[in-house]
Every structure is written in structure tokens, then in C-alpha cells.
PDB file of C-alpha atoms and ligand atoms in Angstrom:
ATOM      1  CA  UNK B 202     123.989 117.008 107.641  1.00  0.00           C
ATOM      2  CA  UNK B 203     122.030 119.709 107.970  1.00  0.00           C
ATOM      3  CA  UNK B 204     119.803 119.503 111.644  1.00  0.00           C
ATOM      4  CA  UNK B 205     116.517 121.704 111.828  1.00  0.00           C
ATOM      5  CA  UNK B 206     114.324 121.468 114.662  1.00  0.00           C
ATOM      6  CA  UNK B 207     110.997 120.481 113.428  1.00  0.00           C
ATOM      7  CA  UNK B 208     109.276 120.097 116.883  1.00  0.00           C
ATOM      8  CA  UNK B 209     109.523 119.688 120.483  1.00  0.00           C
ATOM      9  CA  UNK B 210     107.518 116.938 122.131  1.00  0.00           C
ATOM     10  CA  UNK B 211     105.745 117.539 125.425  1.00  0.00           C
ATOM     11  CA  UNK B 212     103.952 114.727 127.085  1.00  0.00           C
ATOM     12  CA  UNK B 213     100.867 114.674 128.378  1.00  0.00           C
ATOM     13  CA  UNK B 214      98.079 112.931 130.673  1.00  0.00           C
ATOM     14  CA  UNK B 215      94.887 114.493 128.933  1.00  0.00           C
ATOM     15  CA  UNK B 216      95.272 116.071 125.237  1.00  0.00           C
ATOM     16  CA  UNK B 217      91.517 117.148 125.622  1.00  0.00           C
ATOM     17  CA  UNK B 218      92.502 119.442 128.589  1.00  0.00           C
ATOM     18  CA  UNK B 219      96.254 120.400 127.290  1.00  0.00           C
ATOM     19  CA  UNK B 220      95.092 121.568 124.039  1.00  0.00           C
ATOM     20  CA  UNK B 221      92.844 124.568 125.155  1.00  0.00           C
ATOM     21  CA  UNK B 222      95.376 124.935 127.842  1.00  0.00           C
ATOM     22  CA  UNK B 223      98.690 125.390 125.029  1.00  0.00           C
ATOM     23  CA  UNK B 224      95.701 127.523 123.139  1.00  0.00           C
ATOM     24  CA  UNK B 225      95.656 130.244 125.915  1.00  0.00           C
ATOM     25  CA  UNK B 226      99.597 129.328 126.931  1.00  0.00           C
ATOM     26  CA  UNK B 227     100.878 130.613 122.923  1.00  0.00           C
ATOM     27  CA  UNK B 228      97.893 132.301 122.071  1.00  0.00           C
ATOM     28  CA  UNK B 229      97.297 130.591 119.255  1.00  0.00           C
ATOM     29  CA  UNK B 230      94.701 127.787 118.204  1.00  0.00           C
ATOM     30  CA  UNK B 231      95.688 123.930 117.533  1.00  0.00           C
ATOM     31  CA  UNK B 232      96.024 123.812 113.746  1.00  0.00           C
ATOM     32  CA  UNK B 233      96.271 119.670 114.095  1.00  0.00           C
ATOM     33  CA  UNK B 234      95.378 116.743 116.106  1.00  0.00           C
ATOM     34  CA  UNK B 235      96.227 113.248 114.749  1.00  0.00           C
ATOM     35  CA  UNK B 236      96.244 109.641 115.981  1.00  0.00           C
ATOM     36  CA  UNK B 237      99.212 108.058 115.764  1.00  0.00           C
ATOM     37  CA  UNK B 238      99.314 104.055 115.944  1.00  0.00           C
ATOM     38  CA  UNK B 239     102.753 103.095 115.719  1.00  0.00           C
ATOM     39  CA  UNK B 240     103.483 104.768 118.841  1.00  0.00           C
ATOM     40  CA  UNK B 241      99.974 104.676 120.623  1.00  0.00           C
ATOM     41  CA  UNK B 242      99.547 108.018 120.949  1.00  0.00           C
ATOM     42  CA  UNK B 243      97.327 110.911 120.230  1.00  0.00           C
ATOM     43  CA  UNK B 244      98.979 114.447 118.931  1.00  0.00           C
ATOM     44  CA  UNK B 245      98.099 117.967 118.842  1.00  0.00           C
ATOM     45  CA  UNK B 246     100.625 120.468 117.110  1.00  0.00           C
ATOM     46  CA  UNK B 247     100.787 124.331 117.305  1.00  0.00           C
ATOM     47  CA  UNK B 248     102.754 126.559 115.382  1.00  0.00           C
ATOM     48  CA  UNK B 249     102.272 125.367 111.766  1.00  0.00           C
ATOM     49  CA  UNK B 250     105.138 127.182 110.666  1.00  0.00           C
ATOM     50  CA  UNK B 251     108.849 127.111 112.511  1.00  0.00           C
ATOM     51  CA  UNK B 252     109.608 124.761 115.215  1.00  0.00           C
ATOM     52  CA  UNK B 253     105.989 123.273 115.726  1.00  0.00           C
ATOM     53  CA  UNK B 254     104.981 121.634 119.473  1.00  0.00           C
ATOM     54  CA  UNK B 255     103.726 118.366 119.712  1.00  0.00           C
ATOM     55  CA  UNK B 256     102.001 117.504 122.740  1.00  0.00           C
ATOM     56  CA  UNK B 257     101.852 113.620 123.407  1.00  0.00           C
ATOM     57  CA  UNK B 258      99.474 111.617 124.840  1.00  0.00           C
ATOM     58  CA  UNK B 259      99.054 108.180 125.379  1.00  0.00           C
ATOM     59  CA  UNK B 260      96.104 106.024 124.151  1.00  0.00           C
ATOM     60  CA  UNK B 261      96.991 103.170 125.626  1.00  0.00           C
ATOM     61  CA  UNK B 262      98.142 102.595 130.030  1.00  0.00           C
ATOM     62  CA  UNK B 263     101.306 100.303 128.705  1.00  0.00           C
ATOM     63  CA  UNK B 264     102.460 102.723 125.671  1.00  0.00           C
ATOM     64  CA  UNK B 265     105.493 104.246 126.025  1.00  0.00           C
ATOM     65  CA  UNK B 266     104.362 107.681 126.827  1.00  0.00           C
ATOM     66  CA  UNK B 267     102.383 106.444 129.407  1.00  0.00           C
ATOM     67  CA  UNK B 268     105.466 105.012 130.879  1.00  0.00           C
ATOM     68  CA  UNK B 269     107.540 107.970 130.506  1.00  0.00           C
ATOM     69  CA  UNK B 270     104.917 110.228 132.820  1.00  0.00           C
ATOM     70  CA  UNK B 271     104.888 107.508 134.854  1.00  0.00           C
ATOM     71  CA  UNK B 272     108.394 107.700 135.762  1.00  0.00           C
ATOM     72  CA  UNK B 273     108.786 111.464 135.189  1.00  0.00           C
ATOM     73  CA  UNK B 274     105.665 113.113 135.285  1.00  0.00           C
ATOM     74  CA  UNK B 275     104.303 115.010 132.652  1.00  0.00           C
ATOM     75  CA  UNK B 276     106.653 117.618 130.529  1.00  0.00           C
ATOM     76  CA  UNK B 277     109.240 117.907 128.008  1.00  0.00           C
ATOM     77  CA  UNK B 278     109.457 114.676 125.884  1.00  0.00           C
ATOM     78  CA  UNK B 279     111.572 114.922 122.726  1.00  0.00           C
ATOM     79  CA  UNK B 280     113.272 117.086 120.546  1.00  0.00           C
ATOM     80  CA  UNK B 281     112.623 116.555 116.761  1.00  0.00           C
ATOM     81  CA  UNK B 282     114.888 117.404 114.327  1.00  0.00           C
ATOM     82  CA  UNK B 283     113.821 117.325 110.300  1.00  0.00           C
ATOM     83  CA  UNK B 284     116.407 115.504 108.239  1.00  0.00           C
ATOM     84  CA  UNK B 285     116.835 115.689 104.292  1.00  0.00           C
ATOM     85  CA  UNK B 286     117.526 111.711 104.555  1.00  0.00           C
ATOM     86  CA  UNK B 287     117.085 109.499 107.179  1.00  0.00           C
ATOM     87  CA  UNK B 288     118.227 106.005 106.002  1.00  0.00           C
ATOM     88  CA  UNK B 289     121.124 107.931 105.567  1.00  0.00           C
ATOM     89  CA  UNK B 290     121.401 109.993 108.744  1.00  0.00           C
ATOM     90  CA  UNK B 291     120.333 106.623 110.677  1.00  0.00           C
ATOM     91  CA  UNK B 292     123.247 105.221 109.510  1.00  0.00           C
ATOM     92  CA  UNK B 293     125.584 107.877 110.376  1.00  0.00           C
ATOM     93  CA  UNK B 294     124.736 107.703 113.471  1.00  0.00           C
ATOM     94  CA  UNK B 295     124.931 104.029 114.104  1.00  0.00           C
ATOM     95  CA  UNK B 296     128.250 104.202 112.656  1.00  0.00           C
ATOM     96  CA  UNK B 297     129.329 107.044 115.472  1.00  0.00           C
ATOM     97  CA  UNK B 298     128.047 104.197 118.346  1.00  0.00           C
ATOM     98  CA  UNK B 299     124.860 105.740 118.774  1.00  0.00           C
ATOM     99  CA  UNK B 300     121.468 103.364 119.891  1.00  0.00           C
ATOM    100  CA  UNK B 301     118.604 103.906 117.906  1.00  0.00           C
ATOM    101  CA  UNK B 302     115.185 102.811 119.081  1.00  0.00           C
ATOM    102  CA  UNK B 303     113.936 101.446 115.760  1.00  0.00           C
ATOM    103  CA  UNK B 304     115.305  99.608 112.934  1.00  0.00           C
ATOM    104  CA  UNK B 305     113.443 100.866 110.278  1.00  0.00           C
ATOM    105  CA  UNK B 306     111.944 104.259 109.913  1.00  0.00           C
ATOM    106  CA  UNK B 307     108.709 104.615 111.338  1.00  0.00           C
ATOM    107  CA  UNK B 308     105.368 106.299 110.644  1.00  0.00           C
ATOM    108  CA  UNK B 309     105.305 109.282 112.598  1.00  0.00           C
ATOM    109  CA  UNK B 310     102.687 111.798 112.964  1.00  0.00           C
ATOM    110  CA  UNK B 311     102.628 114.903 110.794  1.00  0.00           C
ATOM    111  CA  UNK B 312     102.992 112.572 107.439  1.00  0.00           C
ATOM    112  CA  UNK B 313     106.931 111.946 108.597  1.00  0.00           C
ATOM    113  CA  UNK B 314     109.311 108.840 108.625  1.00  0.00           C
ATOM    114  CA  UNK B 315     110.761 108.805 112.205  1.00  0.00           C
ATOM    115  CA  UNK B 316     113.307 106.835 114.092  1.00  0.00           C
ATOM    116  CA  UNK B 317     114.488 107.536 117.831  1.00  0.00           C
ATOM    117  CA  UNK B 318     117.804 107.838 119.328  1.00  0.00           C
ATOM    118  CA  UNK B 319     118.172 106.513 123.062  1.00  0.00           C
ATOM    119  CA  UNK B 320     118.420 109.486 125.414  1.00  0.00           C
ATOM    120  CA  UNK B 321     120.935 107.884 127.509  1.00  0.00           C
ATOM    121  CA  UNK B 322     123.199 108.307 124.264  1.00  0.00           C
ATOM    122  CA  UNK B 323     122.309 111.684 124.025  1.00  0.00           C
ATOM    123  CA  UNK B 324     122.800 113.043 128.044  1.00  0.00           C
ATOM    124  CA  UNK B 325     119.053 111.896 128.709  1.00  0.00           C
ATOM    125  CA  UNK B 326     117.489 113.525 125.610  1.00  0.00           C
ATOM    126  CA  UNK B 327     115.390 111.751 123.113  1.00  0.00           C
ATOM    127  CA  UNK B 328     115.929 112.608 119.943  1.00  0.00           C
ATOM    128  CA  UNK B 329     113.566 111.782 116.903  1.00  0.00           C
ATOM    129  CA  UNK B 330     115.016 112.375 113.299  1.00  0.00           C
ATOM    130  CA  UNK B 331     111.866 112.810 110.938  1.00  0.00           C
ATOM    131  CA  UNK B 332     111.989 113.092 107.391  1.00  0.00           C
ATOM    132  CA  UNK B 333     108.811 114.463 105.698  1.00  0.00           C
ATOM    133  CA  UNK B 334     107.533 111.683 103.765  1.00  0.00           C
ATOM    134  CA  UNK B 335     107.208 112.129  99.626  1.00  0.00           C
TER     135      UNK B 335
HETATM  136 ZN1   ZN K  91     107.636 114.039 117.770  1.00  0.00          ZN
END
């Protein structure tokens, strides 16, 4: 299976704030934001080409990356990696024990099918497979 990294997820509190901060951090302007409501969150990429960062933030005080700052604080979230098929990949990895956080693929942001593996799975990393969707 061939594993590219697609993006690396940073969470945030404020996305209005982080984007003009990530804008003079890499120099470079936000080429995307997008609302994402599976996940109740709001996104801003940079980089359109090569490993892309997403920053995270939540849109709702119970959503799950509202939880995460609250027990970690802000920072380094996920690391996505683009997969050429991720029924198949999901199932893969099931097969070699591993938990993944959703069933079913999921609408991600960035017009991808995602699904999560459990960091504790993955020595405290979350990883997202995304498949760009057709
Ligand atoms: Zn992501």
C-alpha cells in the first residue's frame, strides 16, 4: 500500500487568529478554509501542493477537537496520509488488530473520504487515511 502524507493536522483555539499567524509563520497565504460538519470543525490549509497543513478548530465546546486542546493544549493533531483505496486499506488494518474510529468512511474536508485510527494503536498518534473522493 502505498502511504503519502497528504497533511498534518494542527489544532487550534481561534482559526481567525491562526490563519494570518501560519500566513507570516510559512510565508505563504491560506489557499482554503472549509467547514467541516462531520467532525465539527472549521479548516484552513496551506501549501496546496505537497504535504498540505490543516489547522483545526472546533465549532462546537463538546467536539472532539475541543476536547483534545482541552486535555493537551493546542498543537500537533494528526498526521494524514492519502490512500489509493480506503475500504480496502481500512480493512487491512482491522485485520492487523488495529482500532479505527469510524466504521464507514467519512466526509472529510478537502473533498476526501476519511477514517481515523486510535492513537493509542499507533504510540499516541492519530492517524487519518483519506482517499480523494471521485
Ligand atoms: Zn486532517
Amino acid at each position: 500500500m502505498d502511504y503519502i502524507v497528504d497533511h498534518i493536522g494542527i489544532a487550534v483555539n481561534d482559526i481567525k487568529t491562526s490563519i494570518p499567524l501560519y500566513e507570516r509563520l510559512l510565508g505563504e497565504p491560506c489557499y482554503k478554509t472549509e467547514l467541516v460538519p462531520s467532525e465539527a470543525v472549521d479548516t484552513a490549509f496551506f501549501f496546496q501542493n505537497g504535504a498540505k497543513i490543516e489547522l483545526v478548530a472546533s465549532t462546537d465546546p463538546d467536539g472532539v477537537i475541543a476536547k483534545f486542546i482541552g486535555k493537551k493544549g493546542e498543537g500537533l493533531h494528526h498526521v494524514a496520509f492519502e490512500v489509493p483505496d480506503i475500504l480496502a486499506e481500512m480493512e487491512r488494518l482491522k485485520k492487523e488488530g488495529f482500532t479505527l474510529l469510524n466504521e464507514a468512511p467519512k466526509l472529510g474536508a478537502d473533498n476526501k473520504w476519511v477514517c481515523f485510527v486510535h492513537p493509542k494503536d499507533a504510540n499516541g498518534v492519530l492517524v487519518e487515511l483519506c482517499q480523494t473522493r471521485k
